[in-house]
C-alpha cells in the first residue's frame, strides 16, 4: 500500500506523489471479477392499477426479475462500513464557475483579507495599495471564498463599494445578500435590500434569496412581507413570484405554512402546475401524505395533468413516508399511462432500495431500465456503489466502477464524494486521498464536504500533519472553511492536547462571524487546566470583552467557569 512521503512539506507535493502510483485499486478492477449469470425465472406478481391517482397496492412483489450482478470476487468483503450521504444533503456545484476574474488577483486579495482581518490591522489601506483591477467578477469570486465568513466578506464588500473606480451591481449585491441569508444575519440583510431598492438594483433573484432565507429560518411572516416590499419597489406580484415563495417554503419543510399562504393569496392570482407541485413538495417533505394526496387530487380536479416533475415529487414523498409499495404502483402506472419514466425516476427508486439494503431488487430495476432503452447516469451508479459499500461488498463497488467505465459515464463530484466518504468511514485515509487527487485531475472542484471528510479521517487516523496540509490545500483551492471544518480542527487539536492552539482557531472562527463550535466543554476545560494554565481562558474572555466580541467572551467565560469548578473540586479531595 502506498505510504505518504514523509519528506514532502506540502499536500500538493504529496498528492503529486500519489498520482505517480499507478493501478489505484479503486479504479483498476481485477481481471478475476466476472458478471453473474442472468436468472431465467420470472415473478408472476404484477401490479394492476386502473387509475394513476389511486395510491394503494395489493401486489406483494413489484419487480421483474431478469437480474444480473455487477462484478464479484469471493472473499473480498471488508469489515468497515461505508458511509452514505443524507438525502437532504445539498451539495453546491462541483465544477468551478468562471467569474471572469483573474485567479492570481483573487488569490492576492484573499491573502490580504486572511492575513490582516483577524489581527485587526488596516486591511482596507493595504487593499488600496494593491495593484489590481476591481470588477464585479473579482468581487463575486472573493465573496465566494468567504461565503461562510460573513464578517470579512462584508468588510471587503463595503471597501469595494467605496472605491471611486467601481460600483456594485445587482450581481455583487445578490452575492452578499446570499451570504447574509445563509448565515441568517437578517438585521444586516434587510437594510442591504433597501439599499438595493434605493439604487434601483433589485431583481427577482434578490427577493428569491430573501424569501428562501426567511423560509429556511421558519420566519413565515417576514417571508410573506417580501410581497409588500416588492409592491413598494413596483415589482409585479404574480403567479411566478408566489411560486417562488411556495417552493422555498416547501423545501424548508414548511408545508403547512405554504398551504396557509396559498389559501390566503389564491384569489389574487391564477395557480398553475408549478403552484400545485410546490404545495405537493411541501407536504411530501414533512411526510404528510394525506395532504399531499389531497393536493394531487385538487390539481387533477382543476384540469391539470400531473407532469414528470409532479410524479417525481409524489414518488419521492411516498418513499420518504415509507410507502414503498404505493411508490412502486405509481411507477408502474407511469410506465403504462405516462409520463414515461426517465433516469431520474429510476434513480429515486434505486436510491431507496440501496438505502434499505435491497440490492438485488435495485439491480433488477437497473436491468429493467437498461432494457427500456434508458441510459444510466452517474447518480444511479453512485447509489449502487453506496448501497454495496454499506453492505461491506467492496468487490461490488469496484464492479460498479467498471460498469461506469464500460458505459462511458465518468464519475461526477457526487460520485467522488460518495467514494471518499466510503473510504473515510473505513479509515482508509490514503485511498481517500488518492480519490481526491483523481477528482481534481478530472477538473471537478472539491467542495467543503470533501475536505471535511478528509480532515476528519486523518485526525481519526492520527496523521495530524496531513490535516493541516489539507487545511492549506482547501484555502488554495478557494474553498471557504465552514463551521464543521473549524469544529473538526479544534476537536482534533484538543485530542492532541493542544488546547492553547485550539483557542486560537476558536477565536478566528468567532471573529469571522461564525458560531462557537459544539465541543465537549468538560474535556476542553480539563485540557486547559491540566496544561497548567487555569487562568488562560478567563484572560482570553477579558480580552474578548474589551474588544467588544461578546459572543467570544461568553464562550471563554463558560470554559473558564468549568475550569475553576474542576480545580476547586480537586482542592477538596
Coordinates of C-alpha atoms in Angstrom, one line a residue:
X1 CA 0.0 0.0 0.0
X2 CA 1.2 3.5 -0.8
X3 CA 2.8 5.3 2.1
X4 CA 2.7 9.1 2.3
X5 CA 6.1 10.6 1.6
X6 CA 7.4 12.0 4.9
X7 CA 9.9 14.3 3.2
X8 CA 7.2 16.2 1.4
X9 CA 6.3 19.5 3.0
X10 CA 3.1 20.3 1.2
X11 CA -0.1 18.4 0.4
X12 CA 0.2 19.2 -3.3
X13 CA 3.6 17.6 -3.4
X14 CA 2.1 14.5 -1.6
X15 CA -0.8 14.4 -4.0
X16 CA 1.5 14.5 -7.0
X17 CA 3.4 11.6 -5.5
X18 CA 0.2 9.7 -5.1
X19 CA -0.7 10.4 -8.7
X20 CA 2.5 8.7 -9.8
X21 CA 1.3 5.4 -8.2
X22 CA -0.4 3.5 -10.9
X23 CA -3.2 1.0 -10.6
X24 CA -5.1 2.7 -7.8
X25 CA -7.2 -0.2 -6.7
X26 CA -10.5 1.7 -6.7
X27 CA -10.3 2.3 -10.4
X28 CA -8.3 -0.7 -11.5
X29 CA -10.6 -3.6 -11.2
X30 CA -9.0 -7.0 -11.1
X31 CA -9.4 -9.3 -14.1
X32 CA -10.8 -12.0 -11.9
X33 CA -14.1 -10.1 -11.4
X34 CA -16.9 -11.5 -13.6
X35 CA -20.5 -10.9 -14.3
X36 CA -23.1 -13.2 -12.7
X37 CA -25.4 -15.2 -15.0
X38 CA -28.9 -13.9 -15.5
X39 CA -31.6 -15.8 -13.8
X40 CA -34.1 -17.4 -16.0
X41 CA -37.1 -17.4 -13.7
X42 CA -39.6 -14.6 -13.6
X43 CA -42.0 -13.5 -10.9
X44 CA -45.8 -13.7 -11.5
X45 CA -46.6 -10.8 -9.2
X46 CA -47.5 -7.8 -11.3
X47 CA -49.2 -4.6 -10.2
X48 CA -52.5 -3.8 -11.7
X49 CA -53.9 -0.3 -11.4
X50 CA -56.8 1.3 -13.3
X51 CA -56.0 4.8 -12.2
X52 CA -52.7 6.7 -11.8
X53 CA -54.1 8.6 -8.9
X54 CA -55.1 5.5 -6.8
X55 CA -52.2 5.1 -4.4
X56 CA -52.9 1.7 -2.8
X57 CA -51.4 -1.6 -3.8
X58 CA -52.1 -5.3 -3.1
X59 CA -49.3 -6.9 -5.1
X60 CA -46.5 -8.3 -2.9
X61 CA -43.5 -8.0 -5.2
X62 CA -43.3 -5.2 -7.7
X63 CA -40.3 -6.1 -9.8
X64 CA -39.4 -8.1 -12.8
X65 CA -36.6 -10.5 -12.4
X66 CA -34.0 -10.8 -15.3
X67 CA -31.4 -9.9 -12.7
X68 CA -27.7 -9.6 -13.2
X69 CA -25.0 -8.7 -10.7
X70 CA -22.2 -6.2 -11.4
X71 CA -18.9 -7.9 -10.6
X72 CA -18.0 -10.2 -7.8
X73 CA -15.0 -11.9 -6.3
X74 CA -15.2 -14.4 -3.4
X75 CA -13.8 -13.4 -0.1
X76 CA -13.2 -9.8 -0.9
X77 CA -15.6 -8.3 1.6
X78 CA -14.1 -5.9 4.1
X79 CA -15.1 -5.2 7.6
X80 CA -15.7 -1.5 7.9
X81 CA -18.9 0.1 6.9
X82 CA -19.1 2.6 4.1
X83 CA -20.9 5.9 4.6
X84 CA -24.0 7.2 2.9
X85 CA -24.8 10.8 2.3
X86 CA -28.1 12.1 3.6
X87 CA -30.9 12.5 1.1
X88 CA -31.4 16.1 2.3
X89 CA -27.7 17.0 1.9
X90 CA -27.4 19.8 -0.6
X91 CA -24.1 20.0 -2.4
X92 CA -23.3 23.1 -4.3
X93 CA -21.8 22.9 -7.8
X94 CA -18.7 20.8 -8.1
X95 CA -17.2 22.4 -11.1
X96 CA -15.8 25.9 -10.6
X97 CA -17.9 28.7 -12.0
X98 CA -15.9 31.1 -14.2
X99 CA -16.5 34.6 -12.8
X100 CA -14.1 36.1 -15.4
X101 CA -11.8 37.3 -12.7
X102 CA -8.0 36.8 -12.8
X103 CA -7.3 33.9 -10.4
X104 CA -4.0 35.5 -9.3
X105 CA -5.8 38.7 -8.4
X106 CA -8.4 36.8 -6.5
X107 CA -5.7 34.9 -4.6
X108 CA -3.9 38.2 -3.9
X109 CA -7.0 39.9 -2.4
X110 CA -7.9 36.8 -0.4
X111 CA -4.4 36.6 1.1
X112 CA -4.6 40.2 2.3
X113 CA -8.0 39.5 3.9
X114 CA -6.8 36.3 5.5
X115 CA -3.7 37.8 7.0
X116 CA -5.0 41.2 8.1
X117 CA -8.6 40.8 9.0
X118 CA -8.1 38.6 12.1
X119 CA -5.3 40.8 13.6
X120 CA -7.5 43.9 13.0
X121 CA -4.9 45.9 11.1
X122 CA -5.8 48.3 8.4
X123 CA -6.9 45.8 5.8
X124 CA -8.5 48.5 3.6
X125 CA -5.4 50.5 3.4
X126 CA -3.4 47.5 2.2
X127 CA -6.1 46.7 -0.4
X128 CA -5.9 50.3 -1.6
X129 CA -2.2 49.9 -2.3
X130 CA -2.7 46.6 -4.1
X131 CA -2.3 46.8 -7.9
X132 CA -5.4 45.0 -9.3
X133 CA -8.5 45.9 -11.3
X134 CA -11.7 45.9 -9.3
X135 CA -14.6 44.4 -11.1
X136 CA -17.9 42.6 -10.4
X137 CA -16.2 39.3 -11.3
X138 CA -13.4 39.8 -8.8
X139 CA -15.8 40.9 -6.0
X140 CA -18.1 37.9 -6.6
X141 CA -15.1 35.5 -6.6
X142 CA -13.7 36.9 -3.4
X143 CA -17.2 36.7 -1.7
X144 CA -17.4 33.1 -2.8
X145 CA -14.1 32.4 -1.0
X146 CA -15.6 33.9 2.2
X147 CA -19.2 32.7 1.9
X148 CA -19.1 31.1 5.4
X149 CA -17.2 34.0 6.9
X150 CA -19.7 36.9 6.8
X151 CA -17.6 39.5 8.7
X152 CA -14.5 39.6 6.4
X153 CA -16.8 39.2 3.4
X154 CA -18.9 42.2 4.4
X155 CA -15.9 44.3 5.3
X156 CA -14.4 43.6 1.8
X157 CA -17.8 44.3 0.2
X158 CA -18.0 47.7 1.9
X159 CA -14.5 48.6 1.0
X160 CA -15.1 47.7 -2.7
X161 CA -18.3 49.6 -2.7
X162 CA -16.5 52.7 -1.5
X163 CA -13.9 52.7 -4.3
X164 CA -14.2 55.7 -6.7
X165 CA -13.5 53.5 -9.8
X166 CA -16.1 50.8 -9.0
X167 CA -19.8 50.4 -8.1
X168 CA -21.6 47.3 -7.1
X169 CA -24.2 46.0 -9.5
X170 CA -27.1 43.6 -8.8
X171 CA -24.8 40.5 -9.1
X172 CA -22.4 41.7 -6.4
X173 CA -25.2 42.8 -4.1
X174 CA -27.0 39.4 -4.6
X175 CA -23.8 37.6 -3.7
X176 CA -23.6 39.5 -0.4
X177 CA -27.3 39.0 0.2
X178 CA -26.8 35.3 -0.2
X179 CA -24.1 35.2 2.4
X180 CA -26.3 37.1 4.9
X181 CA -29.2 34.8 4.1
X182 CA -27.2 31.6 4.6
X183 CA -25.9 32.9 7.9
X184 CA -29.3 34.3 8.9
X185 CA -28.0 37.8 9.5
X186 CA -31.3 39.4 8.8
X187 CA -30.6 42.6 10.7
X188 CA -28.0 43.4 8.0
X189 CA -29.6 41.7 5.1
X190 CA -32.8 43.7 5.2
X191 CA -31.1 47.2 5.2
X192 CA -28.9 45.9 2.3
X193 CA -32.1 45.0 0.4
X194 CA -33.5 48.5 1.0
X195 CA -30.2 50.0 -0.2
X196 CA -30.5 48.0 -3.4
X197 CA -34.1 49.3 -3.8
X198 CA -32.9 52.9 -3.5
X199 CA -30.3 52.3 -6.1
X200 CA -32.7 50.6 -8.5
X201 CA -30.7 47.3 -8.4
X202 CA -33.4 44.9 -7.1
X203 CA -34.1 41.8 -9.2
X204 CA -36.4 38.8 -8.8
X205 CA -33.3 36.9 -7.7
X206 CA -32.8 39.3 -4.8
X207 CA -36.3 38.6 -3.5
X208 CA -35.9 34.9 -4.1
X209 CA -32.7 35.0 -1.9
X210 CA -34.6 36.8 0.9
X211 CA -37.7 34.6 0.7
X212 CA -35.5 31.5 0.8
X213 CA -33.5 32.7 3.8
X214 CA -36.6 33.6 5.8
X215 CA -38.3 30.4 4.9
X216 CA -35.3 28.3 5.9
X217 CA -35.3 30.2 9.2
X218 CA -39.0 29.5 9.6
X219 CA -39.7 33.2 9.5
X220 CA -43.0 32.9 7.6
X221 CA -44.2 36.5 8.3
X222 CA -41.0 38.0 7.1
X223 CA -41.1 35.9 4.0
X224 CA -44.6 37.0 3.2
X225 CA -43.6 40.6 4.0
X226 CA -41.4 40.4 0.9
X227 CA -44.5 40.9 -1.2
X228 CA -45.2 44.3 0.4
X229 CA -41.6 45.2 -0.4
X230 CA -42.0 44.1 -4.0
X231 CA -45.0 46.3 -4.4
X232 CA -43.2 49.2 -2.8
X233 CA -40.5 48.9 -5.5
X234 CA -43.0 48.4 -8.3
X235 CA -42.5 44.7 -8.8
X236 CA -45.4 42.7 -10.1
X237 CA -46.6 40.1 -7.6
X238 CA -47.9 37.4 -9.9
X239 CA -48.0 33.6 -10.1
X240 CA -44.3 33.3 -10.7
X241 CA -43.4 35.2 -7.5
X242 CA -45.9 33.3 -5.4
X243 CA -44.5 30.0 -6.8
X244 CA -41.0 31.1 -5.7
X245 CA -42.2 31.6 -2.2
X246 CA -44.3 28.4 -2.1
X247 CA -41.4 26.4 -3.5
X248 CA -38.9 27.8 -0.9
X249 CA -41.3 27.3 2.0
X250 CA -41.9 23.7 0.9
X251 CA -38.1 23.0 0.5
X252 CA -37.7 24.4 4.0
X253 CA -40.2 21.8 5.3
X254 CA -42.8 24.4 5.9
X255 CA -45.6 22.7 4.0
X256 CA -48.3 23.9 6.5
X257 CA -47.2 27.5 6.1
X258 CA -47.0 27.2 2.4
X259 CA -50.6 25.9 2.2
X260 CA -51.8 28.7 4.5
X261 CA -50.2 31.3 2.3
X262 CA -51.7 29.7 -0.8
X263 CA -55.2 29.8 0.8
X264 CA -54.7 33.5 1.6
X265 CA -53.5 34.5 -1.9
X266 CA -55.2 32.1 -4.3
X267 CA -58.0 34.6 -5.2
X268 CA -55.4 37.2 -6.3
X269 CA -53.6 35.0 -8.9
X270 CA -54.3 32.0 -11.1
X271 CA -52.4 28.9 -9.9
X272 CA -50.6 26.8 -12.4
X273 CA -48.9 23.4 -12.5
X274 CA -45.8 24.7 -10.7
X275 CA -48.0 26.1 -7.9
X276 CA -49.5 22.7 -7.1
X277 CA -46.2 21.0 -7.5
X278 CA -44.7 23.4 -4.9
X279 CA -47.5 22.6 -2.5
X280 CA -47.1 18.9 -3.1
X281 CA -43.4 19.2 -2.4
X282 CA -44.1 21.0 0.9
X283 CA -46.3 18.2 2.2
X284 CA -44.1 15.5 0.9
X285 CA -41.1 17.0 2.6
X286 CA -42.8 16.7 6.0
X287 CA -44.2 13.2 5.1
X288 CA -47.8 14.3 5.3
X289 CA -49.0 12.0 2.6
X290 CA -52.7 12.6 3.4
X291 CA -52.4 16.3 2.5
X292 CA -50.1 15.5 -0.4
X293 CA -52.8 13.2 -1.8
X294 CA -55.4 16.0 -1.4
X295 CA -53.2 18.5 -3.3
X296 CA -52.7 15.9 -6.0
X297 CA -56.4 15.3 -6.4
X298 CA -57.2 19.0 -6.4
X299 CA -54.6 19.5 -9.1
X300 CA -56.3 16.9 -11.2
X301 CA -59.8 18.3 -10.5
X302 CA -58.6 21.7 -11.7
X303 CA -57.8 20.2 -15.1
X304 CA -54.0 19.8 -14.7
X305 CA -52.4 16.6 -15.9
X306 CA -49.5 15.9 -13.5
X307 CA -46.2 16.1 -15.4
X308 CA -43.0 14.3 -14.8
X309 CA -41.8 16.7 -12.1
X310 CA -45.1 16.3 -10.1
X311 CA -44.8 12.5 -10.4
X312 CA -41.2 12.6 -9.2
X313 CA -42.3 14.8 -6.2
X314 CA -45.0 12.4 -5.3
X315 CA -42.8 9.4 -5.8
X316 CA -40.1 10.8 -3.6
X317 CA -42.7 11.7 -1.0
X318 CA -44.1 8.2 -0.9
X319 CA -40.6 6.8 -0.4
X320 CA -39.8 9.3 2.3
X321 CA -43.1 8.3 4.0
X322 CA -42.1 4.6 3.8
X323 CA -44.9 3.8 1.4
X324 CA -42.7 1.9 -0.9
X325 CA -45.5 -0.3 -2.4
X326 CA -47.5 2.8 -3.3
X327 CA -44.4 4.3 -4.9
X328 CA -43.9 1.2 -7.0
X329 CA -47.5 1.2 -8.0
X330 CA -47.3 4.9 -9.1
X331 CA -44.1 4.0 -11.0
X332 CA -45.8 1.1 -12.9
X333 CA -48.7 3.4 -13.8
X334 CA -46.2 5.9 -15.2
X335 CA -44.9 3.1 -17.5
X336 CA -48.4 2.3 -18.8
X337 CA -50.2 5.7 -18.8
X338 CA -47.4 8.2 -18.8
X339 CA -45.5 10.4 -18.3
X340 CA -42.8 7.8 -19.2
X341 CA -40.2 7.3 -16.5
X342 CA -36.7 8.7 -17.2
X343 CA -33.4 8.1 -15.5
X344 CA -34.4 10.3 -12.6
X345 CA -37.5 8.2 -11.9
X346 CA -35.4 5.0 -11.7
X347 CA -32.8 6.8 -9.6
X348 CA -35.4 7.6 -6.9
X349 CA -36.4 4.0 -6.6
X350 CA -32.9 2.6 -6.8
X351 CA -31.7 5.0 -4.2
X352 CA -34.4 3.9 -1.8
X353 CA -33.6 0.3 -2.3
X354 CA -29.9 0.8 -1.8
X355 CA -30.6 2.8 1.4
X356 CA -32.6 -0.2 2.7
X357 CA -30.0 -2.8 1.7
X358 CA -32.3 -4.3 -1.0
X359 CA -29.5 -4.6 -3.6
X360 CA -30.9 -7.5 -5.5
X361 CA -34.1 -5.6 -6.2
X362 CA -32.1 -2.5 -7.1
X363 CA -30.1 -4.4 -9.7
X364 CA -33.3 -5.9 -11.1
X365 CA -34.7 -2.4 -11.6
X366 CA -31.4 -1.2 -13.1
X367 CA -31.6 -4.0 -15.6
X368 CA -35.2 -3.1 -16.4
X369 CA -34.1 0.4 -17.0
X370 CA -31.4 -0.7 -19.5
X371 CA -33.9 -2.9 -21.3
X372 CA -36.3 0.0 -21.7
X373 CA -33.5 1.9 -23.5
X374 CA -32.7 4.5 -20.8
X375 CA -29.0 5.1 -20.3
X376 CA -27.8 5.3 -16.7
X377 CA -26.1 8.4 -15.3
X378 CA -23.6 8.9 -12.6
X379 CA -26.3 9.4 -10.0
X380 CA -27.6 5.8 -10.4
X381 CA -24.1 4.3 -10.2
X382 CA -23.4 6.4 -7.1
X383 CA -26.5 5.0 -5.4
X384 CA -25.4 1.4 -6.3
X385 CA -21.9 2.0 -5.0
X386 CA -23.1 3.5 -1.8
X387 CA -25.5 0.6 -1.3
X388 CA -22.8 -2.1 -1.8
X389 CA -20.4 -0.1 0.3
X390 CA -22.9 -0.1 3.2
X391 CA -23.1 -3.9 2.8
X392 CA -19.3 -4.1 3.0
X393 CA -19.1 -5.5 -0.5
X394 CA -16.2 -3.7 -1.9
X395 CA -15.9 -6.1 -4.8
X396 CA -19.3 -4.9 -6.0
X397 CA -18.2 -1.3 -5.6
X398 CA -15.3 -2.0 -8.0
X399 CA -17.7 -3.7 -10.3
X400 CA -20.0 -0.7 -10.5
X401 CA -17.0 1.5 -11.2
X402 CA -16.0 -0.9 -14.1
X403 CA -19.6 -0.7 -15.3
X404 CA -19.4 3.1 -15.4
X405 CA -16.3 2.9 -17.5
X406 CA -17.9 0.5 -19.9
X407 CA -20.9 2.7 -20.2
X408 CA -18.8 5.8 -20.9
X409 CA -20.2 7.5 -17.8
X410 CA -17.4 9.3 -15.9
X411 CA -17.8 9.8 -12.1
X412 CA -19.0 13.2 -11.2
X413 CA -18.5 15.2 -8.0
X414 CA -21.2 13.4 -6.1
X415 CA -19.7 10.1 -7.1
X416 CA -16.3 11.1 -5.8
X417 CA -17.7 12.4 -2.6
X418 CA -19.6 9.2 -2.0
X419 CA -16.4 7.1 -2.7
X420 CA -14.3 9.4 -0.4
X421 CA -16.9 9.0 2.3
X422 CA -16.9 5.3 1.8
X423 CA -13.1 5.3 2.3
X424 CA -13.0 7.7 5.2
X425 CA -15.7 5.7 7.1
X426 CA -13.5 2.7 6.7
X427 CA -10.5 4.7 7.9
X428 CA -8.7 4.2 4.5
X429 CA -7.2 7.6 4.5
X430 CA -4.6 7.1 1.9
X431 CA -7.2 5.7 -0.6
X432 CA -9.4 8.6 0.1
X433 CA -6.5 10.9 -0.7
X434 CA -6.0 9.1 -4.0
X435 CA -9.6 9.6 -4.9
X436 CA -9.3 13.3 -4.1
X437 CA -6.3 13.6 -6.5
X438 CA -8.3 11.9 -9.2
X439 CA -11.2 14.2 -8.5
X440 CA -9.0 17.3 -9.0
X441 CA -7.3 15.8 -12.0
X442 CA -10.8 15.3 -13.6
X443 CA -11.3 19.1 -13.3
X444 CA -14.0 18.5 -10.6
X445 CA -13.9 21.2 -7.9
X446 CA -13.9 19.7 -4.4
X447 CA -16.5 21.0 -2.0
X448 CA -16.2 21.9 1.7
X449 CA -17.8 18.5 2.3
X450 CA -14.9 16.8 0.5
X451 CA -12.3 18.5 2.7
X452 CA -14.3 17.9 5.9
X453 CA -14.4 14.2 5.3
X454 CA -10.7 14.0 4.6
X455 CA -9.7 16.2 7.6
X456 CA -11.9 14.1 9.9
X457 CA -10.4 10.9 8.6
X458 CA -6.8 11.9 9.0
X459 CA -7.5 13.2 12.5
X460 CA -9.0 9.9 13.5
X461 CA -6.1 8.0 11.9
X462 CA -3.7 10.2 13.9
X463 CA -1.9 11.9 11.0
X464 CA -2.2 15.4 12.2
X465 CA 0.3 16.9 9.7
X466 CA -1.8 16.0 6.8
X467 CA -4.8 17.6 8.4
X468 CA -3.1 21.0 8.4
X469 CA -1.9 20.5 4.9
X470 CA -5.5 19.7 3.9
X471 CA -6.4 23.0 5.6
X472 CA -3.9 24.8 3.4
X473 CA -5.0 22.9 0.3
X474 CA -8.6 23.8 1.0
X475 CA -7.8 27.5 1.0
X476 CA -5.5 27.2 -2.0
X477 CA -8.5 25.6 -3.9
X478 CA -10.7 28.6 -2.9
X479 CA -12.9 26.6 -0.6
X480 CA -14.1 28.5 2.4
X481 CA -14.0 26.6 5.7
X482 CA -17.4 26.3 7.4
X483 CA -18.5 25.7 11.0
X484 CA -17.9 22.0 10.6
X485 CA -14.4 22.4 9.3
X486 CA -13.4 24.6 12.3
X487 CA -15.1 22.2 14.8
X488 CA -13.2 19.3 13.3
X489 CA -9.9 21.1 13.5
X490 CA -10.5 22.4 17.1
X491 CA -11.6 19.0 18.3
X492 CA -8.6 17.4 16.7
X493 CA -6.2 19.8 18.4
X494 CA -7.9 19.2 21.8
X495 CA -7.5 15.5 21.3
X496 CA -3.8 16.2 20.7
X497 CA -3.6 18.1 24.0
X498 CA -3.1 21.4 22.1
X499 CA -5.9 23.4 23.7
X500 CA -3.9 26.6 23.5
X501 CA -3.7 26.3 19.7
X502 CA -7.4 25.3 19.6
X503 CA -8.3 28.5 21.4
X504 CA -6.6 30.5 18.5
X505 CA -8.8 28.7 15.9
X506 CA -11.9 29.3 18.1
X507 CA -11.0 33.0 18.2
X508 CA -10.5 33.1 14.5
X509 CA -13.8 31.3 13.9
X510 CA -15.9 33.6 16.0
X511 CA -14.0 36.6 14.7
X512 CA -15.3 35.7 11.2
X513 CA -18.9 35.8 12.5
X514 CA -19.3 32.0 12.9
X515 CA -21.0 30.4 15.9
X516 CA -18.9 28.8 18.7
X517 CA -18.1 25.2 17.9
X518 CA -20.0 22.4 19.5
X519 CA -17.4 21.0 21.8
X520 CA -17.2 18.9 24.9
X521 CA -16.6 21.8 27.3
X522 CA -15.6 19.4 30.2
X523 CA -12.9 18.0 28.0
X524 CA -11.8 21.4 26.8
X525 CA -11.6 22.9 30.3
X526 CA -9.9 19.8 31.6
X527 CA -7.2 20.1 28.9
X528 CA -6.6 23.8 29.7
X529 CA -6.4 23.1 33.5
X530 CA -4.1 20.1 33.0
X531 CA -1.8 22.3 30.9
X532 CA -1.1 24.4 34.0
X533 CA -3.0 27.5 32.7
X534 CA -6.3 27.6 34.6
X535 CA -6.5 31.4 34.2
X536 CA -5.8 31.4 30.5
X537 CA -9.4 31.1 29.5
X538 CA -10.5 33.9 31.8
X539 CA -7.8 36.2 30.4
X540 CA -9.0 35.4 26.9
X541 CA -12.6 36.2 27.9
X542 CA -11.4 39.5 29.3
X543 CA -9.7 40.4 26.0
X544 CA -12.7 39.5 24.0
X545 CA -14.9 41.7 26.2
X546 CA -12.6 44.7 25.8
X547 CA -12.6 44.1 22.0
X548 CA -16.4 44.1 22.0
X549 CA -16.6 40.5 20.9
X550 CA -19.3 39.5 23.4
X551 CA -20.1 36.1 21.9
X552 CA -16.5 35.1 22.1
X553 CA -16.3 36.5 25.7
X554 CA -19.3 34.4 26.7
X555 CA -17.8 31.2 25.2
X556 CA -14.5 31.6 27.0
X557 CA -16.2 32.7 30.2
X558 CA -18.2 29.4 30.3
X559 CA -15.0 27.4 29.7
X560 CA -13.2 29.4 32.4
X561 CA -16.0 28.7 34.9
X562 CA -15.9 25.0 34.2
X563 CA -12.1 25.1 34.7
X564 CA -12.5 26.8 38.1
X565 CA -15.0 24.3 39.3
X566 CA -12.7 21.5 38.3
X567 CA -9.8 23.0 40.1
X568 CA -11.9 23.7 43.1
X569 CA -13.2 20.2 43.2
X570 CA -9.6 18.8 43.2
X571 CA -8.6 21.1 46.1
X572 CA -11.3 19.5 48.3
X573 CA -10.1 15.9 47.5

